């Protein structure tokens, strides 16, 4: 039975919000893929968390995309069961997002401690392990940092007065040997890497809030449409 009057407005509003929801799913998937690419360079320091965050994002994005598609189909076909299923799934997603947000806030200090510990454990392997050396050099070059806490951490790994060349502001062969403090990046990498993590988490949180607002509108519209469809069938 075709929706009429106010229910038709609700129907198209629900379709509109779910189309946006569908697009948000695509954005989350793309964002997760980009974050996964970025974190893959630092996975030795971030541990399993480095891959877990973007993978979870991609999974959520796929779920959002499929749910948005279900909501669009339910609205166009005015199918009571599809709309009811859609509303239930949206409520579940909202609860999962709330739980994930609370968990992220509670565990934020543990994440920083884990990154610091991984970095400190890997530093002694800089000379003996070529992969570790490449990871540290790449991180220090890109983040403009030196050592875990600061440049003095290298004194116990290399001979005193030396740092890796990747610590130099202008990198040249041997620039880290008998360096001058003014010529190197002195800030520790752990703080800058944590800032990178936090910045990405804040961006993700902003997207999550925007998606949550759309979800709430979607639930309200779906409930109104279900009520309208049920009333029309009762009249018939």
Coordinates of C-alpha atoms in Angstrom, one line a residue:
X1 CA 0.0 0.0 0.0
X2 CA 1.4 3.4 -1.0
X3 CA 2.1 5.9 1.7
X4 CA 0.0 9.0 1.6
X5 CA 0.2 12.6 3.1
X6 CA 2.5 12.9 6.1
X7 CA 3.7 9.3 5.8
X8 CA 4.9 9.9 2.3
X9 CA 7.1 12.8 3.7
X10 CA 8.4 10.5 6.4
X11 CA 9.1 7.8 3.7
X12 CA 11.3 10.1 1.6
X13 CA 13.0 11.6 4.7
X14 CA 13.9 8.1 5.8
X15 CA 15.2 7.4 2.3
X16 CA 17.2 10.6 2.3
X17 CA 18.8 10.0 5.7
X18 CA 19.6 6.4 4.8
X19 CA 21.2 7.4 1.5
X20 CA 23.5 9.8 3.6
X21 CA 24.0 6.9 6.0
X22 CA 25.0 4.7 3.0
X23 CA 27.5 7.3 1.8
X24 CA 28.9 7.6 5.4
X25 CA 29.5 3.8 5.3
X26 CA 31.6 4.3 2.2
X27 CA 33.5 7.2 3.8
X28 CA 34.2 5.1 6.9
X29 CA 35.5 2.2 4.8
X30 CA 37.8 4.6 2.8
X31 CA 39.0 6.3 6.0
X32 CA 39.7 2.9 7.6
X33 CA 41.7 1.8 4.6
X34 CA 43.7 5.1 4.7
X35 CA 44.4 4.8 8.4
X36 CA 45.4 1.1 8.0
X37 CA 47.9 2.2 5.3
X38 CA 49.3 4.9 7.7
X39 CA 49.5 2.7 10.8
X40 CA 51.1 -0.2 8.9
X41 CA 54.4 1.8 8.9
X42 CA 54.3 2.0 12.7
X43 CA 52.8 -1.4 13.6
X44 CA 56.0 -2.5 15.3
X45 CA 55.4 0.3 17.8
X46 CA 51.6 0.3 18.1
X47 CA 51.4 -3.5 18.3
X48 CA 48.1 -5.2 17.3
X49 CA 46.2 -2.0 18.1
X50 CA 47.8 -0.4 15.0
X51 CA 46.0 -2.7 12.7
X52 CA 43.0 -3.4 14.9
X53 CA 41.6 0.2 14.9
X54 CA 41.4 0.6 11.1
X55 CA 40.2 -3.0 10.5
X56 CA 37.4 -2.4 13.0
X57 CA 36.6 0.8 11.2
X58 CA 36.4 -1.0 7.8
X59 CA 34.1 -3.7 9.3
X60 CA 31.8 -1.0 10.9
X61 CA 31.8 0.9 7.5
X62 CA 30.6 -2.3 5.7
X63 CA 28.0 -2.8 8.3
X64 CA 26.8 0.8 8.0
X65 CA 26.8 0.6 4.2
X66 CA 24.6 -2.5 4.3
X67 CA 22.3 -1.1 6.9
X68 CA 21.8 2.1 4.9
X69 CA 21.0 0.1 1.9
X70 CA 18.4 -1.9 3.9
X71 CA 16.9 1.3 5.2
X72 CA 16.6 2.7 1.7
X73 CA 14.9 -0.5 0.4
X74 CA 12.6 -0.6 3.3
X75 CA 11.5 3.0 2.9
X76 CA 10.9 2.7 -0.9
X77 CA 9.1 -0.7 -0.6
X78 CA 7.3 0.4 2.6
X79 CA 8.1 -3.1 3.9
X80 CA 7.2 -3.2 7.7
X81 CA 9.5 -6.1 8.4
X82 CA 12.5 -4.6 6.7
X83 CA 12.0 -1.2 8.4
X84 CA 11.6 -3.0 11.8
X85 CA 14.8 -5.0 11.2
X86 CA 16.6 -1.8 10.1
X87 CA 15.5 0.1 13.3
X88 CA 16.7 -2.8 15.5
X89 CA 20.1 -2.9 13.7
X90 CA 20.6 0.9 14.1
X91 CA 19.9 0.7 17.8
X92 CA 22.4 -2.1 18.1
X93 CA 25.0 0.0 16.2
X94 CA 24.4 3.0 18.4
X95 CA 24.9 0.9 21.5
X96 CA 28.2 -0.6 20.1
X97 CA 29.4 2.9 19.2
X98 CA 28.7 4.1 22.7
X99 CA 30.5 1.1 24.2
X100 CA 33.4 1.6 21.8
X101 CA 33.7 5.3 22.7
X102 CA 33.7 4.5 26.5
X103 CA 36.3 1.8 26.0
X104 CA 38.5 4.0 24.0
X105 CA 38.3 6.8 26.6
X106 CA 39.1 4.3 29.5
X107 CA 42.0 2.7 27.7
X108 CA 43.6 5.8 26.3
X109 CA 46.4 5.8 28.9
X110 CA 47.0 2.1 28.3
X111 CA 47.5 2.7 24.6
X112 CA 50.2 5.3 25.3
X113 CA 52.0 3.0 27.7
X114 CA 51.9 0.2 25.2
X115 CA 53.4 2.4 22.5
X116 CA 56.1 3.6 24.8
X117 CA 57.0 0.0 26.0
X118 CA 57.1 -1.3 22.4
X119 CA 59.4 1.5 21.3
X120 CA 61.7 1.1 24.3
X121 CA 61.9 -2.7 23.7
X122 CA 62.8 -2.3 20.1
X123 CA 65.5 0.4 20.4
X124 CA 68.3 -2.0 21.5
X125 CA 67.7 -3.9 18.3
X126 CA 68.5 -0.9 16.1
X127 CA 72.0 -2.0 15.4
X128 CA 71.4 -5.8 15.1
X129 CA 68.1 -5.9 13.2
X130 CA 67.9 -4.2 9.8
X131 CA 64.1 -4.1 9.8
X132 CA 64.0 -2.4 13.2
X133 CA 66.6 0.1 11.9
X134 CA 64.5 0.9 8.9
X135 CA 61.3 1.3 10.9
X136 CA 63.0 3.7 13.4
X137 CA 64.7 5.7 10.6
X138 CA 61.5 6.1 8.7
X139 CA 59.6 7.2 11.8
X140 CA 62.2 9.7 12.9
X141 CA 62.4 11.1 9.4
X142 CA 58.6 11.5 9.0
X143 CA 57.7 12.6 12.5
X144 CA 60.9 14.8 12.9
X145 CA 61.8 13.2 16.2
X146 CA 64.6 11.3 17.9
X147 CA 64.6 8.4 20.3
X148 CA 61.7 7.2 22.4
X149 CA 61.5 9.9 25.1
X150 CA 64.2 12.2 23.6
X151 CA 67.5 12.1 21.7
X152 CA 69.5 11.1 24.8
X153 CA 67.9 7.6 24.6
X154 CA 70.4 6.8 21.9
X155 CA 73.4 7.2 24.2
X156 CA 72.8 3.8 25.7
X157 CA 72.4 2.2 22.2
X158 CA 75.0 4.0 20.2
X159 CA 78.2 5.5 21.5
X160 CA 77.7 8.7 23.6
X161 CA 77.5 11.8 21.4
X162 CA 76.0 9.9 18.4
X163 CA 72.4 9.5 17.1
X164 CA 71.1 7.9 14.0
X165 CA 71.4 10.1 10.9
X166 CA 67.6 10.1 10.6
X167 CA 67.5 12.4 13.7
X168 CA 69.2 15.2 11.8
X169 CA 67.1 18.1 10.6
X170 CA 69.0 18.0 7.4
X171 CA 70.0 14.3 6.9
X172 CA 73.4 13.6 5.4
X173 CA 75.7 10.6 5.8
X174 CA 77.4 10.7 9.2
X175 CA 75.4 13.8 10.4
X176 CA 74.4 12.0 13.6
X177 CA 78.1 11.4 14.6
X178 CA 79.4 14.0 17.1
X179 CA 76.3 16.1 16.4
X180 CA 75.4 19.5 17.6
X181 CA 72.0 19.7 19.4
X182 CA 70.8 22.5 17.2
X183 CA 71.3 20.3 14.1
X184 CA 69.0 17.4 15.2
X185 CA 65.4 16.9 16.2
X186 CA 65.4 16.5 20.0
X187 CA 61.8 15.6 20.8
X188 CA 61.0 12.0 21.5
X189 CA 59.0 9.9 19.0
X190 CA 56.6 8.4 21.5
X191 CA 54.8 11.7 22.1
X192 CA 54.5 12.6 18.4
X193 CA 53.3 9.1 17.5
X194 CA 50.7 9.2 20.3
X195 CA 49.6 12.6 19.0
X196 CA 49.2 11.1 15.6
X197 CA 47.1 8.3 17.1
X198 CA 45.0 10.8 19.1
X199 CA 44.5 13.1 16.1
X200 CA 43.2 10.2 14.1
X201 CA 40.9 9.0 16.9
X202 CA 39.5 12.5 17.3
X203 CA 38.8 12.6 13.5
X204 CA 37.1 9.1 13.8
X205 CA 35.1 10.3 16.8
X206 CA 33.9 13.3 14.8
X207 CA 32.7 11.1 12.0
X208 CA 31.1 8.8 14.5
X209 CA 29.1 11.7 16.1
X210 CA 27.9 12.8 12.6
X211 CA 26.9 9.2 11.8
X212 CA 25.2 8.8 15.2
X213 CA 23.0 11.9 14.5
X214 CA 22.0 10.5 11.2
X215 CA 21.3 7.2 12.9
X216 CA 19.0 8.8 15.4
X217 CA 17.0 10.6 12.6
X218 CA 16.9 7.3 10.8
X219 CA 15.4 5.5 13.9
X220 CA 12.8 8.3 14.4
X221 CA 11.8 8.2 10.8
X222 CA 11.6 4.4 10.7
X223 CA 9.4 4.3 13.8
X224 CA 7.1 6.9 12.4
X225 CA 6.9 5.1 9.0
X226 CA 6.2 1.7 10.8
X227 CA 3.4 3.3 12.7
X228 CA 2.0 4.9 9.5
X229 CA 2.1 1.6 7.6
X230 CA 0.6 -0.3 10.5
X231 CA -2.2 2.3 10.9
X232 CA -3.0 2.1 7.2
X233 CA -3.3 -1.7 7.3
X234 CA -5.5 -1.5 10.4
X235 CA -7.8 0.9 8.5
X236 CA -8.0 -1.5 5.6

